[in-house]
C-alpha cells in the first residue's frame, strides 16, 4: 500500500476528538503552590513565567518583556528507524491533539516520546520502540529546541538502523522511501520532529 492510501486509512481509523477548554477545567493539571501550571506529580512539563531584561536594548525588538514558557521534565527522545542497506524508513501515522489535519493524524518518527512517556508516568502503556531509547549501543544526538518557547529543552535524536525482518511493525506504521517523504513534505504533512531527524540523517549519511 502506498503512503497516501495508508495515510487516508489511518485518518479514517482515528477516533480522536478535541475540544478547547479553559486551563482551569483540565483534569489533574492546575496552578501549583510555586505558581506554575503543572501536574501535582511534577511530570511531563510545566508552564512557568519569565521576566526578561536586555542589558543592551538594541539587541532585541523591545528592551524587556514577560512571557510564559514551557519547561519539560527530562529529555524527549526522537528515533527514526531506517532499514539496513535500504532507502526505507519506518514512519508512524499518529493522531496528536494539536495537529491541524483530518483525524489529527500526521506522519512522525516511530519513536517520539517525552521522558515521562518512557516512564509511563500517565499510568498507561509505554510508547512503541521504547527499548531503543535505553539501548547504550545507539548513538544519540542532543538537539536544543526553540528557546523562545521552551526553557532549557533538549531532545535526543537518532537514526536507528535495523533489519526490517527482525522487528514487529505496529499497525499505524509504514515503511516509506525518501521520495515518499518528499511527497509528504510537499503536501505539508512533515511535522517538526520528523523534519529535524531527517536533517540529522542528511549530516550522518
Short mmCIF file of C-alpha atoms in Angstrom, two decimals:
data_model
loop_
_atom_site.label_atom_id
_atom_site.label_comp_id
_atom_site.label_asym_id
_atom_site.label_seq_id
_atom_site.Cartn_x
_atom_site.Cartn_y
_atom_site.Cartn_z
CA UNK A 1 0.00 0.00 0.00
CA UNK A 2 1.29 3.47 -0.88
CA UNK A 3 1.66 6.15 1.77
CA UNK A 4 -1.32 8.19 0.53
CA UNK A 5 -3.75 5.28 0.85
CA UNK A 6 -2.21 4.29 4.18
CA UNK A 7 -2.48 7.85 5.49
CA UNK A 8 -6.14 8.04 4.47
CA UNK A 9 -6.77 4.71 6.17
CA UNK A 10 -5.27 6.00 9.43
CA UNK A 11 -7.33 9.19 9.19
CA UNK A 12 -10.50 7.11 8.83
CA UNK A 13 -9.50 4.93 11.80
CA UNK A 14 -8.78 7.88 14.07
CA UNK A 15 -11.31 8.38 16.86
CA UNK A 16 -9.61 11.39 18.47
CA UNK A 17 -11.91 14.31 19.23
CA UNK A 18 -10.52 17.53 20.70
CA UNK A 19 -12.31 20.40 22.43
CA UNK A 20 -10.64 23.52 23.79
CA UNK A 21 -11.43 24.23 27.45
CA UNK A 22 -10.15 26.78 29.99
CA UNK A 23 -6.94 25.61 31.67
CA UNK A 24 -8.81 25.82 34.97
CA UNK A 25 -11.04 22.97 33.73
CA UNK A 26 -8.41 20.41 32.69
CA UNK A 27 -8.17 17.37 34.92
CA UNK A 28 -5.11 16.61 37.08
CA UNK A 29 -3.29 19.76 35.96
CA UNK A 30 -3.59 23.02 37.93
CA UNK A 31 -1.81 26.04 39.38
CA UNK A 32 0.60 24.60 41.95
CA UNK A 33 1.94 26.33 45.12
CA UNK A 34 5.01 27.51 43.18
CA UNK A 35 2.67 29.45 40.87
CA UNK A 36 3.23 27.36 37.74
CA UNK A 37 0.69 25.34 35.77
CA UNK A 38 1.71 21.72 36.33
CA UNK A 39 0.70 18.26 37.44
CA UNK A 40 0.91 17.58 41.18
CA UNK A 41 3.50 14.84 40.48
CA UNK A 42 5.65 17.30 38.50
CA UNK A 43 5.85 15.03 35.45
CA UNK A 44 5.68 15.80 31.71
CA UNK A 45 6.10 19.60 31.69
CA UNK A 46 5.19 22.81 33.48
CA UNK A 47 4.15 26.24 32.24
CA UNK A 48 6.35 28.77 34.02
CA UNK A 49 6.72 32.54 33.75
CA UNK A 50 9.77 34.57 32.75
CA UNK A 51 10.72 38.22 33.04
CA UNK A 52 13.45 39.17 30.56
CA UNK A 53 15.66 42.27 30.67
CA UNK A 54 18.11 43.23 27.92
CA UNK A 55 21.32 44.91 29.09
CA UNK A 56 21.69 46.33 25.59
CA UNK A 57 18.19 47.28 24.33
CA UNK A 58 19.47 47.37 20.75
CA UNK A 59 19.94 43.59 20.72
CA UNK A 60 16.21 42.83 20.58
CA UNK A 61 12.99 44.40 19.32
CA UNK A 62 12.00 45.52 22.85
CA UNK A 63 14.24 46.13 25.90
CA UNK A 64 12.28 43.85 28.28
CA UNK A 65 9.23 41.63 28.36
CA UNK A 66 7.34 38.94 30.30
CA UNK A 67 6.20 35.64 28.85
CA UNK A 68 5.06 32.13 29.75
CA UNK A 69 7.41 29.31 28.77
CA UNK A 70 7.24 25.50 28.64
CA UNK A 71 9.67 23.62 30.87
CA UNK A 72 9.77 19.92 30.02
CA UNK A 73 10.81 17.39 32.62
CA UNK A 74 13.74 15.37 31.26
CA UNK A 75 14.72 14.92 27.63
CA UNK A 76 12.46 13.97 24.79
CA UNK A 77 13.50 11.10 22.55
CA UNK A 78 13.03 11.01 18.75
CA UNK A 79 14.24 7.97 16.81
CA UNK A 80 13.81 7.33 13.09
CA UNK A 81 14.09 3.65 12.17
CA UNK A 82 15.97 3.01 8.91
CA UNK A 83 16.18 -0.31 7.08
CA UNK A 84 19.78 -1.53 6.92
CA UNK A 85 21.20 -1.14 3.43
CA UNK A 86 17.97 0.27 2.02
CA UNK A 87 16.43 3.66 1.33
CA UNK A 88 13.44 2.87 3.54
CA UNK A 89 12.24 4.40 6.79
CA UNK A 90 9.57 3.35 9.25
CA UNK A 91 7.08 6.17 9.79
CA UNK A 92 4.29 6.24 12.36
CA UNK A 93 0.98 7.85 11.37
CA UNK A 94 -0.23 9.16 14.71
CA UNK A 95 -3.03 11.38 16.00
CA UNK A 96 -1.98 14.24 18.30
CA UNK A 97 -4.46 16.75 19.75
CA UNK A 98 -2.69 19.83 18.37
CA UNK A 99 -2.47 18.64 14.76
CA UNK A 100 -4.50 20.57 12.17
CA UNK A 101 -5.03 17.64 9.79
CA UNK A 102 -8.13 15.44 9.38
CA UNK A 103 -8.39 12.96 12.23
CA UNK A 104 -5.48 14.86 13.86
CA UNK A 105 -3.17 12.38 12.06
CA UNK A 106 0.34 13.20 10.82
CA UNK A 107 3.37 11.04 9.99
CA UNK A 108 6.06 11.05 12.64
CA UNK A 109 9.08 9.15 13.88
CA UNK A 110 8.10 5.70 15.20
CA UNK A 111 9.85 6.55 18.48
CA UNK A 112 8.80 10.01 19.66
CA UNK A 113 8.29 10.36 23.39
CA UNK A 114 9.00 12.50 26.40
CA UNK A 115 10.96 11.09 29.32
CA UNK A 116 7.70 10.97 31.27
CA UNK A 117 6.09 8.90 28.48
CA UNK A 118 9.04 6.49 28.54
CA UNK A 119 8.47 6.08 32.29
CA UNK A 120 4.71 5.63 31.69
CA UNK A 121 4.03 8.41 34.21
CA UNK A 122 0.48 8.67 32.83
CA UNK A 123 -0.25 5.17 34.14
CA UNK A 124 -0.74 3.72 30.65
CA UNK A 125 1.43 1.88 28.14
CA UNK A 126 4.98 2.73 27.18
CA UNK A 127 5.38 4.05 23.61
CA UNK A 128 6.35 1.70 20.76
CA UNK A 129 10.08 1.02 20.39
CA UNK A 130 10.80 2.49 23.86
CA UNK A 131 13.54 -0.12 24.28
CA UNK A 132 15.70 1.71 21.73
CA UNK A 133 15.78 4.78 23.99
CA UNK A 134 17.55 2.68 26.63
CA UNK A 135 19.98 0.89 24.32
CA UNK A 136 23.53 2.07 25.17
CA UNK A 137 24.82 0.94 21.76
CA UNK A 138 22.71 3.51 19.88
CA UNK A 139 24.30 6.90 19.20
CA UNK A 140 22.05 9.77 20.27
CA UNK A 141 22.48 13.45 19.41
CA UNK A 142 21.38 16.20 21.81
CA UNK A 143 19.47 18.90 19.90
CA UNK A 144 18.41 22.12 21.70
CA UNK A 145 14.81 23.10 20.96
CA UNK A 146 13.23 26.53 20.35
CA UNK A 147 14.49 28.69 23.23
CA UNK A 148 11.74 31.24 22.66
CA UNK A 149 9.07 28.72 23.66
CA UNK A 150 10.91 26.12 25.76
CA UNK A 151 13.08 26.61 28.85
CA UNK A 152 16.28 24.58 28.56
CA UNK A 153 14.59 21.91 26.43
CA UNK A 154 16.86 19.39 24.73
CA UNK A 155 15.66 16.38 22.73
CA UNK A 156 17.86 13.44 21.82
CA UNK A 157 17.67 12.21 18.23
CA UNK A 158 18.96 9.14 16.42
CA UNK A 159 18.78 7.19 13.18
CA UNK A 160 18.30 3.57 14.24
CA UNK A 161 19.33 1.05 11.58
CA UNK A 162 17.58 -2.33 11.82
CA UNK A 163 16.91 -5.46 9.81
CA UNK A 164 13.25 -4.99 8.73
CA UNK A 165 12.64 -8.73 9.05
CA UNK A 166 13.53 -8.65 12.75
CA UNK A 167 11.10 -6.04 14.07
CA UNK A 168 7.36 -6.12 14.60
CA UNK A 169 5.69 -3.23 12.75
CA UNK A 170 2.72 -1.66 14.59
CA UNK A 171 -0.49 -1.26 12.62
CA UNK A 172 -0.12 2.52 12.31
CA UNK A 173 3.43 2.33 10.91
CA UNK A 174 4.54 2.02 7.28
CA UNK A 175 7.88 1.60 5.53
CA UNK A 176 8.34 4.59 3.21
CA UNK A 177 11.05 5.80 0.82
CA UNK A 178 12.84 9.13 0.68
CA UNK A 179 10.69 10.01 -2.34
CA UNK A 180 7.56 9.28 -0.29
CA UNK A 181 8.84 11.69 2.37
CA UNK A 182 9.48 14.35 -0.26
CA UNK A 183 5.86 13.98 -1.36
CA UNK A 184 4.65 14.29 2.25
CA UNK A 185 6.79 17.41 2.64
CA UNK A 186 5.24 18.91 -0.49
CA UNK A 187 1.78 18.11 0.89
CA UNK A 188 2.54 19.92 4.16
CA UNK A 189 2.49 16.72 6.20
CA UNK A 190 6.01 16.54 7.66
CA UNK A 191 5.97 17.79 11.28
CA UNK A 192 8.86 19.46 13.08
CA UNK A 193 10.37 16.43 14.84
CA UNK A 194 10.39 14.30 11.71
CA UNK A 195 11.97 17.14 9.75
CA UNK A 196 14.66 17.54 12.42
CA UNK A 197 15.56 13.86 12.42
CA UNK A 198 15.82 13.90 8.61
CA UNK A 199 18.20 16.83 9.00
CA UNK A 200 20.41 14.70 11.23
CA UNK A 201 20.29 11.88 8.69
CA UNK A 202 21.44 14.30 5.98
CA UNK A 203 24.52 15.12 8.08
CA UNK A 204 25.20 11.49 9.04
CA UNK A 205 24.89 9.68 5.69
#
